[in-house]
PDB file of C-alpha atoms in Angstrom:
ATOM      1  CA  MET D   1      86.962 117.252 130.110  1.00 52.00           C
ATOM      2  CA  LYS D   2      90.634 116.600 130.861  1.00 43.00           C
ATOM      3  CA  LYS D   3      90.354 113.154 129.301  1.00 47.00           C
ATOM      4  CA  LYS D   4      88.904 114.679 126.128  1.00 46.00           C
ATOM      5  CA  LEU D   5      91.711 117.202 126.005  1.00 41.00           C
ATOM      6  CA  LEU D   6      94.282 114.439 126.469  1.00 45.00           C
ATOM      7  CA  ILE D   7      92.766 112.621 123.495  1.00 48.00           C
ATOM      8  CA  ILE D   8      92.390 115.721 121.289  1.00 48.00           C
ATOM      9  CA  ILE D   9      95.909 117.084 121.852  1.00 46.00           C
ATOM     10  CA  PRO D  10      97.740 113.978 120.491  1.00 46.00           C
ATOM     11  CA  ILE D  11      95.377 113.961 117.499  1.00 46.00           C
ATOM     12  CA  VAL D  12      96.129 117.616 116.795  1.00 43.00           C
ATOM     13  CA  ILE D  13      99.852 116.921 117.058  1.00 43.00           C
ATOM     14  CA  VAL D  14      99.626 113.959 114.687  1.00 39.00           C
ATOM     15  CA  VAL D  15      97.601 116.000 112.174  1.00 40.00           C
ATOM     16  CA  ALA D  16     100.072 118.880 112.416  1.00 39.00           C
ATOM     17  CA  ILE D  17     102.991 116.519 111.823  1.00 38.00           C
ATOM     18  CA  ALA D  18     101.202 114.918 108.871  1.00 37.00           C
ATOM     19  CA  LEU D  19     100.391 118.285 107.316  1.00 39.00           C
ATOM     20  CA  GLY D  20     103.933 119.422 107.904  1.00 40.00           C
ATOM     21  CA  TYR D  21     105.286 116.330 106.181  1.00 35.00           C
ATOM     22  CA  ILE D  22     102.937 116.765 103.228  1.00 38.00           C
ATOM     23  CA  GLY D  23     103.939 120.399 102.975  1.00 42.00           C
ATOM     24  CA  TYR D  24     107.600 119.458 103.098  1.00 35.00           C
ATOM     25  CA  ARG D  25     107.171 116.816 100.393  1.00 39.00           C
ATOM     26  CA  GLY D  26     105.331 119.337  98.250  1.00 44.00           C
ATOM     27  CA  TYR D  27     108.118 121.829  98.795  1.00 39.00           C
ATOM     28  CA  LYS D  28     110.773 119.256  97.900  1.00 40.00           C
ATOM     29  CA  ASN D  29     108.850 118.289  94.778  1.00 43.00           C
ATOM     30  CA  ARG D  30     108.824 121.920  93.699  1.00 51.00           C
ATOM     31  CA  GLN D  31     112.551 122.287  94.161  1.00 67.00           C
ATOM     32  CA  THR D  32     114.505 123.174  91.060  1.00 78.00           C
ATOM     33  CA  PHE D  33     116.100 120.459  88.996  1.00 92.00           C
ATOM     34  CA  GLU D  34     119.744 121.176  88.148  1.00 97.00           C
ATOM     35  CA  PHE D  35     120.287 120.578  84.445  1.00 98.00           C
ATOM     36  CA  THR D  36     124.026 119.898  84.631  1.00 97.00           C
ATOM     37  CA  GLU D  37     123.591 117.318  87.397  1.00 97.00           C
ATOM     38  CA  HIS D  38     121.374 115.129  85.210  1.00 98.00           C
ATOM     39  CA  LEU D  39     123.022 115.237  81.793  1.00 98.00           C
ATOM     40  CA  ASP D  40     122.925 111.463  81.363  1.00 98.00           C
ATOM     41  CA  ASP D  41     119.335 111.090  82.543  1.00 98.00           C
ATOM     42  CA  THR D  42     116.523 110.663  80.042  1.00 98.00           C
ATOM     43  CA  ALA D  43     114.753 113.937  79.284  1.00 98.00           C
ATOM     44  CA  VAL D  44     112.200 112.520  76.862  1.00 98.00           C
ATOM     45  CA  THR D  45     111.431 109.297  75.034  1.00 98.00           C
ATOM     46  CA  ILE D  46     110.286 109.259  71.415  1.00 98.00           C
ATOM     47  CA  ASN D  47     108.715 105.893  70.668  1.00 97.00           C
ATOM     48  CA  GLU D  48     110.887 104.470  73.463  1.00 93.00           C
ATOM     49  CA  GLU D  49     114.059 106.083  72.054  1.00 97.00           C
ATOM     50  CA  ALA D  50     115.717 108.068  74.838  1.00 98.00           C
ATOM     51  CA  LEU D  51     116.848 111.650  74.376  1.00 98.00           C
ATOM     52  CA  LEU D  52     119.175 112.629  77.222  1.00 98.00           C
ATOM     53  CA  TYR D  53     119.336 115.979  78.954  1.00 98.00           C
ATOM     54  CA  ARG D  54     122.823 116.519  77.522  1.00 98.00           C
ATOM     55  CA  GLU D  55     121.280 116.292  74.046  1.00 98.00           C
ATOM     56  CA  LEU D  56     119.095 119.302  74.887  1.00 98.00           C
ATOM     57  CA  SER D  57     122.142 121.493  75.603  1.00 98.00           C
ATOM     58  CA  PHE D  58     122.255 123.040  72.145  1.00 98.00           C
ATOM     59  CA  TYR D  59     118.586 124.012  72.356  1.00 98.00           C
ATOM     60  CA  VAL D  60     118.879 125.384  75.888  1.00 98.00           C
ATOM     61  CA  LEU D  61     121.746 127.637  74.800  1.00 98.00           C
ATOM     62  CA  TYR D  62     119.891 128.758  71.688  1.00 98.00           C
ATOM     63  CA  ILE D  63     116.552 129.541  73.344  1.00 98.00           C
ATOM     64  CA  GLU D  64     118.033 131.156  76.453  1.00 98.00           C
ATOM     65  CA  GLN D  65     120.108 133.454  74.214  1.00 98.00           C
ATOM     66  CA  LYS D  66     117.059 134.435  72.146  1.00 98.00           C
ATOM     67  CA  VAL D  67     114.827 135.132  75.138  1.00 98.00           C
ATOM     68  CA  GLU D  68     117.571 136.941  77.048  1.00 98.00           C
ATOM     69  CA  ARG D  69     118.101 139.254  74.078  1.00 98.00           C
ATOM     70  CA  ASP D  70     114.434 140.278  74.276  1.00 98.00           C
ATOM     71  CA  ALA D  71     114.673 140.461  78.070  1.00 97.00           C
ATOM     72  CA  ARG D  72     117.492 142.997  77.927  1.00 97.00           C
ATOM     73  CA  VAL D  73     115.506 145.152  75.544  1.00 97.00           C
ATOM     74  CA  TYR D  74     112.479 144.918  77.823  1.00 96.00           C
ATOM     75  CA  ASN D  75     114.427 145.856  80.959  1.00 95.00           C
ATOM     76  CA  SER D  76     118.193 146.147  80.671  1.00 94.00           C
ATOM     77  CA  GLU D  77     118.600 146.625  84.440  1.00 94.00           C
ATOM     78  CA  SER D  78     116.398 143.686  85.378  1.00 95.00           C
ATOM     79  CA  PRO D  79     116.022 141.251  82.439  1.00 97.00           C
ATOM     80  CA  LYS D  80     114.602 138.630  84.795  1.00 96.00           C
ATOM     81  CA  ASP D  81     111.375 140.632  84.689  1.00 96.00           C
ATOM     82  CA  TRP D  82     110.851 139.462  81.115  1.00 97.00           C
ATOM     83  CA  TRP D  83     111.425 135.825  82.004  1.00 97.00           C
ATOM     84  CA  ASN D  84     108.799 136.225  84.732  1.00 96.00           C
ATOM     85  CA  SER D  85     106.289 137.948  82.437  1.00 97.00           C
ATOM     86  CA  TYR D  86     102.952 136.275  81.796  1.00 96.00           C
ATOM     87  CA  LEU D  87     102.068 136.289  78.097  1.00 95.00           C
ATOM     88  CA  ASN D  88      99.393 134.402  76.184  1.00 94.00           C
ATOM     89  CA  GLY D  89      98.441 132.424  79.270  1.00 96.00           C
ATOM     90  CA  LYS D  90     101.957 131.261  80.183  1.00 97.00           C
ATOM     91  CA  PHE D  91     105.126 132.609  81.769  1.00 97.00           C
ATOM     92  CA  VAL D  92     107.881 133.413  79.295  1.00 98.00           C
ATOM     93  CA  SER D  93     110.190 130.983  81.106  1.00 97.00           C
ATOM     94  CA  VAL D  94     107.628 128.191  80.617  1.00 97.00           C
ATOM     95  CA  GLN D  95     107.259 129.064  76.946  1.00 98.00           C
ATOM     96  CA  ALA D  96     111.053 128.828  76.631  1.00 98.00           C
ATOM     97  CA  ALA D  97     111.033 125.373  78.220  1.00 98.00           C
ATOM     98  CA  GLU D  98     108.326 124.205  75.834  1.00 98.00           C
ATOM     99  CA  ALA D  99     110.205 125.589  72.819  1.00 98.00           C
ATOM    100  CA  VAL D 100     113.378 123.737  73.803  1.00 98.00           C
ATOM    101  CA  MET D 101     111.567 120.427  74.171  1.00 98.00           C
ATOM    102  CA  ASP D 102     109.475 120.891  71.030  1.00 98.00           C
ATOM    103  CA  MET D 103     112.506 121.769  68.904  1.00 98.00           C
ATOM    104  CA  ALA D 104     114.621 118.927  70.279  1.00 98.00           C
ATOM    105  CA  VAL D 105     111.898 116.339  69.661  1.00 98.00           C
ATOM    106  CA  HIS D 106     111.177 117.713  66.182  1.00 98.00           C
ATOM    107  CA  ASP D 107     114.827 117.676  65.155  1.00 98.00           C
ATOM    108  CA  ARG D 108     115.376 114.144  66.419  1.00 98.00           C
ATOM    109  CA  ILE D 109     112.329 112.856  64.557  1.00 98.00           C
ATOM    110  CA  MET D 110     113.400 114.565  61.330  1.00 98.00           C
ATOM    111  CA  TYR D 111     117.000 113.406  61.703  1.00 98.00           C
ATOM    112  CA  ASP D 112     116.000 109.788  62.313  1.00 98.00           C
ATOM    113  CA  ARG D 113     113.736 109.823  59.276  1.00 98.00           C
ATOM    114  CA  ALA D 114     116.490 111.395  57.178  1.00 98.00           C
ATOM    115  CA  ILE D 115     118.881 108.585  58.141  1.00 98.00           C
ATOM    116  CA  GLN D 116     116.225 105.975  57.356  1.00 97.00           C
ATOM    117  CA  GLU D 117     115.772 107.573  53.923  1.00 97.00           C
ATOM    118  CA  GLY D 118     119.524 107.549  53.294  1.00 97.00           C
ATOM    119  CA  ILE D 119     119.681 111.328  52.943  1.00 98.00           C
ATOM    120  CA  THR D 120     123.161 112.888  52.860  1.00 98.00           C
ATOM    121  CA  LEU D 121     124.525 116.416  52.575  1.00 97.00           C
ATOM    122  CA  THR D 122     126.300 117.846  49.561  1.00 97.00           C
ATOM    123  CA  ASP D 123     129.569 119.763  49.884  1.00 96.00           C
ATOM    124  CA  GLU D 124     127.643 122.993  49.356  1.00 96.00           C
ATOM    125  CA  GLU D 125     125.195 122.106  52.118  1.00 96.00           C
ATOM    126  CA  ARG D 126     128.067 121.284  54.442  1.00 95.00           C
ATOM    127  CA  ALA D 127     129.575 124.678  53.702  1.00 94.00           C
ATOM    128  CA  GLN D 128     126.291 126.331  54.686  1.00 94.00           C
ATOM    129  CA  ILE D 129     126.512 124.642  58.082  1.00 96.00           C
ATOM    130  CA  GLN D 130     129.627 126.673  58.821  1.00 95.00           C
ATOM    131  CA  PHE D 131     127.645 129.911  58.563  1.00 95.00           C
ATOM    132  CA  ALA D 132     125.006 128.634  60.997  1.00 95.00           C
ATOM    133  CA  HIS D 133     127.792 127.391  63.255  1.00 97.00           C
ATOM    134  CA  ALA D 134     129.531 130.772  63.304  1.00 97.00           C
ATOM    135  CA  ASP D 135     126.300 132.684  63.926  1.00 97.00           C
ATOM    136  CA  PHE D 136     125.339 130.411  66.807  1.00 98.00           C
ATOM    137  CA  TRP D 137     128.594 130.857  68.705  1.00 98.00           C
ATOM    138  CA  GLU D 138     128.868 134.584  67.991  1.00 98.00           C
ATOM    139  CA  ASP D 139     125.354 135.221  69.306  1.00 98.00           C
ATOM    140  CA  LEU D 140     125.897 133.526  72.674  1.00 98.00           C
ATOM    141  CA  TYR D 141     126.593 135.700  75.695  1.00 98.00           C
ATOM    142  CA  ASP D 142     130.008 135.440  77.329  1.00 97.00           C
ATOM    143  CA  GLU D 143     128.318 134.037  80.420  1.00 97.00           C
ATOM    144  CA  GLN D 144     126.826 131.231  78.356  1.00 98.00           C
ATOM    145  CA  LEU D 145     130.227 130.362  76.921  1.00 98.00           C
ATOM    146  CA  GLU D 146     131.502 130.041  80.484  1.00 97.00           C
ATOM    147  CA  ARG D 147     128.526 127.905  81.526  1.00 97.00           C
ATOM    148  CA  LEU D 148     128.337 125.412  78.660  1.00 98.00           C
ATOM    149  CA  PRO D 149     126.490 122.325  79.944  1.00 98.00           C
ATOM    150  CA  VAL D 150     128.601 120.035  77.730  1.00 98.00           C
ATOM    151  CA  SER D 151     131.718 120.422  75.586  1.00 98.00           C
ATOM    152  CA  LYS D 152     131.778 122.679  72.538  1.00 98.00           C
ATOM    153  CA  GLU D 153     132.516 119.628  70.391  1.00 98.00           C
ATOM    154  CA  GLU D 154     129.387 117.881  71.601  1.00 98.00           C
ATOM    155  CA  ILE D 155     127.244 120.913  70.871  1.00 98.00           C
ATOM    156  CA  ASP D 156     128.778 121.218  67.396  1.00 98.00           C
ATOM    157  CA  GLU D 157     127.523 117.737  66.525  1.00 97.00           C
ATOM    158  CA  ASN D 158     123.992 119.156  66.386  1.00 98.00           C
ATOM    159  CA  PHE D 159     124.583 121.261  63.289  1.00 98.00           C
ATOM    160  CA  GLU D 160     124.917 118.389  60.842  1.00 97.00           C
ATOM    161  CA  ARG D 161     122.039 116.471  62.408  1.00 98.00           C
ATOM    162  CA  ILE D 162     119.785 119.507  62.134  1.00 98.00           C
ATOM    163  CA  ALA D 163     120.864 120.102  58.522  1.00 98.00           C
ATOM    164  CA  LEU D 164     120.029 116.500  57.607  1.00 98.00           C
ATOM    165  CA  GLY D 165     116.642 116.818  59.310  1.00 98.00           C
ATOM    166  CA  GLU D 166     115.900 120.061  57.468  1.00 98.00           C
ATOM    167  CA  LYS D 167     116.781 118.439  54.143  1.00 98.00           C
ATOM    168  CA  TYR D 168     114.364 115.608  54.847  1.00 98.00           C
ATOM    169  CA  GLN D 169     111.792 118.166  55.968  1.00 97.00           C
ATOM    170  CA  ARG D 170     111.998 119.968  52.616  1.00 97.00           C
ATOM    171  CA  LYS D 171     111.696 116.654  50.770  1.00 97.00           C
ATOM    172  CA  LEU D 172     108.636 115.655  52.800  1.00 97.00           C
ATOM    173  CA  ALA D 173     106.978 119.046  52.270  1.00 98.00           C
ATOM    174  CA  ALA D 174     107.562 118.800  48.509  1.00 97.00           C
ATOM    175  CA  GLU D 175     106.054 115.308  48.411  1.00 97.00           C
ATOM    176  CA  LYS D 176     102.993 116.501  50.334  1.00 96.00           C
ATOM    177  CA  GLY D 177     102.671 119.664  48.258  1.00 97.00           C
ATOM    178  CA  VAL D 178     102.838 122.012  51.251  1.00 98.00           C
ATOM    179  CA  ASN D 179     105.142 124.805  52.353  1.00 97.00           C
ATOM    180  CA  ASP D 180     108.311 123.878  54.258  1.00 95.00           C
ATOM    181  CA  PHE D 181     107.113 125.658  57.390  1.00 96.00           C
ATOM    182  CA  GLU D 182     104.277 123.145  57.726  1.00 98.00           C
ATOM    183  CA  TYR D 183     106.910 120.685  58.933  1.00 98.00           C
ATOM    184  CA  GLU D 184     108.664 123.066  61.321  1.00 98.00           C
ATOM    185  CA  PHE D 185     108.417 122.179  65.013  1.00 97.00           C
ATOM    186  CA  ASP D 186     105.259 124.279  65.359  1.00 97.00           C
ATOM    187  CA  GLY D 187     103.821 123.465  61.925  1.00 97.00           C
ATOM    188  CA  TYR D 188     100.422 121.833  61.466  1.00 97.00           C
ATOM    189  CA  GLU D 189     101.546 118.952  59.239  1.00 98.00           C
ATOM    190  CA  TYR D 190     104.429 118.082  61.539  1.00 98.00           C
ATOM    191  CA  LYS D 191     102.207 118.073  64.614  1.00 98.00           C
ATOM    192  CA  GLN D 192      99.736 115.787  62.859  1.00 98.00           C
ATOM    193  CA  MET D 193     102.541 113.387  61.936  1.00 98.00           C
ATOM    194  CA  ARG D 194     104.056 113.521  65.423  1.00 98.00           C
ATOM    195  CA  ASP D 195     100.778 112.935  67.228  1.00 97.00           C
ATOM    196  CA  ASN D 196      99.713 110.101  64.931  1.00 98.00           C
ATOM    197  CA  GLU D 197     103.012 108.250  64.611  1.00 98.00           C
ATOM    198  CA  TYR D 198     104.949 108.942  67.788  1.00 98.00           C
ATOM    199  CA  LYS D 199     104.497 108.489  71.510  1.00 98.00           C
ATOM    200  CA  ILE D 200     106.294 111.280  73.347  1.00 98.00           C
ATOM    201  CA  LYS D 201     106.951 110.979  77.094  1.00 98.00           C
ATOM    202  CA  VAL D 202     108.683 113.913  78.793  1.00 98.00           C
ATOM    203  CA  ASP D 203     110.496 113.348  82.080  1.00 98.00           C
ATOM    204  CA  ASP D 204     108.452 114.669  85.013  1.00 97.00           C
ATOM    205  CA  ASN D 205     111.510 116.513  86.303  1.00 98.00           C
ATOM    206  CA  TYR D 206     111.795 118.595  83.150  1.00 98.00           C
ATOM    207  CA  LYS D 207     109.165 121.045  84.375  1.00 96.00           C
ATOM    208  CA  LYS D 208     111.340 121.775  87.427  1.00 97.00           C
ATOM    209  CA  LEU D 209     114.065 123.353  85.303  1.00 97.00           C
ATOM    210  CA  VAL D 210     114.235 127.128  85.671  1.00 96.00           C
ATOM    211  CA  PHE D 211     114.779 128.524  82.218  1.00 97.00           C
ATOM    212  CA  GLY D 212     116.766 131.722  82.206  1.00 97.00           C
ATOM    213  CA  GLU D 213     118.993 130.255  84.914  1.00 97.00           C
ATOM    214  CA  ILE D 214     120.624 127.276  83.164  1.00 98.00           C
ATOM    215  CA  THR D 215     123.267 128.836  80.927  1.00 98.00           C
ATOM    216  CA  LEU D 216     122.542 132.304  82.301  1.00 98.00           C
ATOM    217  CA  HIS D 217     122.322 133.650  85.825  1.00 95.00           C
ATOM    218  CA  HIS D 218     120.535 136.721  87.133  1.00 92.00           C
ATOM    219  CA  ASN D 219     122.116 138.003  90.325  1.00 77.00           C
ATOM    220  CA  LYS D 220     119.023 139.582  91.814  1.00 58.00           C
ATOM    221  CA  THR D 221     115.501 138.303  92.223  1.00 54.00           C
ATOM    222  CA  SER D 222     113.325 140.367  89.934  1.00 50.00           C
ATOM    223  CA  PHE D 223     109.654 141.178  90.040  1.00 50.00           C
ATOM    224  CA  ILE D 224     107.283 142.096  87.263  1.00 47.00           C
ATOM    225  CA  ASN D 225     106.889 145.590  88.657  1.00 43.00           C
ATOM    226  CA  GLY D 226     110.607 146.183  88.193  1.00 46.00           C
ATOM    227  CA  TRP D 227     111.631 145.736  91.828  1.00 46.00           C
ATOM    228  CA  THR D 228     114.694 143.754  92.753  1.00 48.00           C
ATOM    229  CA  SER D 229     115.066 141.977  96.064  1.00 46.00           C
ATOM    230  CA  ASP D 230     117.095 144.967  97.314  1.00 50.00           C
ATOM    231  CA  SER D 231     114.510 147.586  96.360  1.00 46.00           C
ATOM    232  CA  LYS D 232     111.745 145.465  97.890  1.00 41.00           C
ATOM    233  CA  LYS D 233     113.570 145.390 101.227  1.00 44.00           C
ATOM    234  CA  LYS D 234     114.071 149.181 101.138  1.00 44.00           C
ATOM    235  CA  ASN D 235     110.381 149.720 100.429  1.00 41.00           C
ATOM    236  CA  VAL D 236     109.363 147.502 103.328  1.00 37.00           C
ATOM    237  CA  ARG D 237     111.512 149.565 105.676  1.00 39.00           C
TER     238      ARG D 237
END
């Protein structure tokens, strides 16, 4: 009996260590991925063309501002509750992440095609960019302005690229005889073109980003029922 115990105990210890290691690796793999620490890493490839994390900065700012605006309407005292809400089968924060990636990929595809077609902007179209530029910066929260992932100048470069892509998008829609929105990032015609002509590979680490906490920061952990970490502790007592 003692011999059996002597054999079993080491086995149990080995199994416990193995399970502990697996659990630790799983925990490490679930750790958040800091956006600003990986700006020059590849976020996604589009037919082998790399789009870096820094090139997503504009979209992160834009989407986090839009979602945070809704979050503060939903619960002004605990906007994180909205980010943690589960809607249409997904968390709002996950939907935000998907929107950022989808918009960034769409705009790069449209911009590249615009350049290939030799499309340029008129003086009037360039003037229109200034309105979009002003609206973008005015809508951002002060906290976002303090937490810009890259320089303001680098973010500003997106406006002309997006305008060129939108001009090509309108041209393509006219040629196909469909509405412009069919070639928006969530449009049917665009998705057909993307899926048939492009191979998109998103970095595995992208899903580790915590949207709502990149250019924004919520001081307290929030729960869907409206509790903060402080109120949860008080309730437990």
